[in-house]
Amino acid sequence: MPIKKRDPDRAKLDRVVAEARRQKEDREKGYREQALKLYPWVCGRCAREFTLKNLHELTVHHRNHNHDDNPPDGSNWELLCLYCHDEEHARYLHASTYGETSPKERHSETGYKAFSGLDALLKKHQ
Ligand SMILES: [Zn+2]
Ligand SMILES: [Zn+2]
């Protein structure tokens, strides 16, 4: 089967995308190395300690969630283990979805409201 010649525009796009991806990876590797030099290898949440052996499980979190914000003094970085990092982002997603700063408090508030609404409903039917 003959190999089809690829559309040149498509090939160019692929190259651009590959280049952009490589640059992003380089940049990520760069700030991770810097963060690992700046900070002790300890998760900022659960205080788990890391060694060279499991260092790949220690990730760099951006405090303001902007991955392009990488001040050289490390003020936007926090070292988190994979689990705590996941949790941190889940919380942030929740917070931004509901447009509030303290998702925990709001959570119980909505719980309460749901209950009081339910209460009223039940009373109506009694
Ligand atoms: Zn952790
Ligand atoms: Zn993060």
Short mmCIF file of C-alpha atoms and ligand atoms in Angstrom, two decimals:
data_model
loop_
_atom_site.label_atom_id
_atom_site.label_comp_id
_atom_site.label_asym_id
_atom_site.label_seq_id
_atom_site.Cartn_x
_atom_site.Cartn_y
_atom_site.Cartn_z
CA MET A 1 0.00 0.00 0.00
CA PRO A 2 1.49 3.34 -1.05
CA ILE A 3 1.94 5.91 1.69
CA LYS A 4 -0.29 8.88 1.08
CA LYS A 5 1.49 12.19 0.95
CA ARG A 6 0.29 14.33 3.77
CA ASP A 7 -1.35 17.63 3.23
CA PRO A 8 1.49 20.18 3.68
CA ASP A 9 -0.65 22.50 5.81
CA ARG A 10 -1.52 19.67 8.10
CA ALA A 11 2.13 18.67 8.39
CA LYS A 12 3.05 22.23 9.23
CA LEU A 13 0.37 22.38 11.89
CA ASP A 14 1.66 19.14 13.36
CA ARG A 15 5.15 20.59 13.52
CA VAL A 16 3.92 23.75 15.22
CA VAL A 17 1.94 21.73 17.74
CA ALA A 18 4.88 19.43 18.41
CA GLU A 19 7.15 22.43 18.86
CA ALA A 20 4.74 24.12 21.25
CA ARG A 21 4.41 20.93 23.24
CA ARG A 22 8.16 20.54 23.47
CA GLN A 23 8.55 24.11 24.67
CA LYS A 24 5.87 23.58 27.29
CA GLU A 25 7.60 20.41 28.49
CA ASP A 26 10.95 22.18 28.63
CA ARG A 27 9.44 24.99 30.63
CA GLU A 28 7.74 22.58 33.02
CA LYS A 29 10.93 20.65 33.51
CA GLY A 30 12.71 23.93 34.13
CA TYR A 31 10.48 25.18 36.89
CA ARG A 32 10.18 21.77 38.49
CA GLU A 33 13.94 21.54 38.79
CA GLN A 34 14.09 25.02 40.21
CA ALA A 35 11.32 24.33 42.68
CA LEU A 36 13.07 21.13 43.80
CA LYS A 37 16.24 23.13 44.41
CA LEU A 38 14.42 25.84 46.32
CA TYR A 39 12.22 23.74 48.55
CA PRO A 40 12.72 20.69 50.74
CA TRP A 41 11.31 17.52 49.19
CA VAL A 42 8.25 17.40 51.37
CA CYS A 43 4.60 17.56 50.38
CA GLY A 44 3.17 20.89 51.48
CA ARG A 45 -0.11 19.26 52.55
CA CYS A 46 0.47 15.83 54.03
CA ALA A 47 4.17 16.40 54.88
CA ARG A 48 5.17 13.18 53.17
CA GLU A 49 8.92 13.16 52.56
CA PHE A 50 10.48 12.28 49.26
CA THR A 51 13.80 10.86 48.12
CA LEU A 52 15.34 10.47 44.68
CA LYS A 53 13.58 7.10 44.50
CA ASN A 54 10.01 8.43 44.59
CA LEU A 55 10.67 12.02 43.60
CA HIS A 56 8.54 11.61 40.47
CA GLU A 57 5.50 11.58 42.77
CA LEU A 58 6.32 15.04 44.00
CA THR A 59 4.82 17.69 41.75
CA VAL A 60 4.92 21.44 41.48
CA HIS A 61 1.67 23.20 42.15
CA HIS A 62 1.06 26.80 41.13
CA ARG A 63 -0.46 28.65 44.02
CA ASN A 64 -2.44 30.98 41.78
CA HIS A 65 -3.17 28.14 39.35
CA ASN A 66 -1.46 30.01 36.53
CA HIS A 67 1.15 27.69 35.05
CA ASP A 68 2.70 30.55 33.13
CA ASP A 69 3.38 32.46 36.30
CA ASN A 70 6.82 31.24 37.35
CA PRO A 71 8.67 33.85 39.37
CA PRO A 72 12.30 32.77 39.95
CA ASP A 73 11.98 33.20 43.71
CA GLY A 74 9.49 30.31 43.72
CA SER A 75 6.74 32.30 45.39
CA ASN A 76 4.08 30.81 43.14
CA TRP A 77 5.21 27.23 43.64
CA GLU A 78 4.31 24.67 46.17
CA LEU A 79 5.55 21.09 46.23
CA LEU A 80 2.70 18.63 46.58
CA CYS A 81 2.50 14.87 46.28
CA LEU A 82 0.32 13.55 43.45
CA TYR A 83 -2.62 12.90 45.77
CA CYS A 84 -2.64 16.24 47.50
CA HIS A 85 -2.12 17.96 44.17
CA ASP A 86 -5.20 16.24 42.77
CA GLU A 87 -7.18 17.25 45.79
CA GLU A 88 -6.01 20.82 45.58
CA HIS A 89 -7.21 21.07 41.99
CA ALA A 90 -10.52 19.40 42.73
CA ARG A 91 -11.09 21.99 45.42
CA TYR A 92 -10.12 24.83 43.14
CA LEU A 93 -12.47 23.60 40.43
CA HIS A 94 -15.27 23.43 42.93
CA ALA A 95 -14.51 26.90 44.22
CA SER A 96 -14.38 28.45 40.77
CA THR A 97 -17.55 26.68 39.69
CA TYR A 98 -19.46 28.23 42.54
CA GLY A 99 -17.56 31.49 42.59
CA GLU A 100 -16.60 31.52 46.22
CA THR A 101 -13.48 31.44 48.31
CA SER A 102 -14.44 28.99 50.98
CA PRO A 103 -16.06 25.93 49.42
CA LYS A 104 -16.23 24.06 52.72
CA GLU A 105 -18.41 26.61 54.44
CA ARG A 106 -20.63 27.09 51.46
CA HIS A 107 -21.02 23.37 51.24
CA SER A 108 -22.58 23.03 54.66
CA GLU A 109 -24.69 26.09 54.01
CA THR A 110 -26.22 24.57 50.90
CA GLY A 111 -26.70 21.35 52.79
CA TYR A 112 -28.64 23.23 55.41
CA LYS A 113 -30.71 25.08 52.85
CA ALA A 114 -31.54 21.88 51.04
CA PHE A 115 -32.69 20.43 54.29
CA SER A 116 -34.80 23.37 55.32
CA GLY A 117 -36.37 23.37 51.86
CA LEU A 118 -37.11 19.72 52.25
CA ASP A 119 -38.57 20.44 55.64
CA ALA A 120 -40.98 22.99 54.18
CA LEU A 121 -41.96 20.58 51.47
CA LEU A 122 -42.69 17.85 53.96
CA LYS A 123 -44.77 20.20 56.08
CA LYS A 124 -46.83 21.19 53.04
CA HIS A 125 -47.77 17.62 52.47
CA GLN A 126 -48.70 16.90 56.00
ZN ZN B 1 0.64 15.08 50.00
ZN ZN B 2 -1.43 22.49 40.70
#
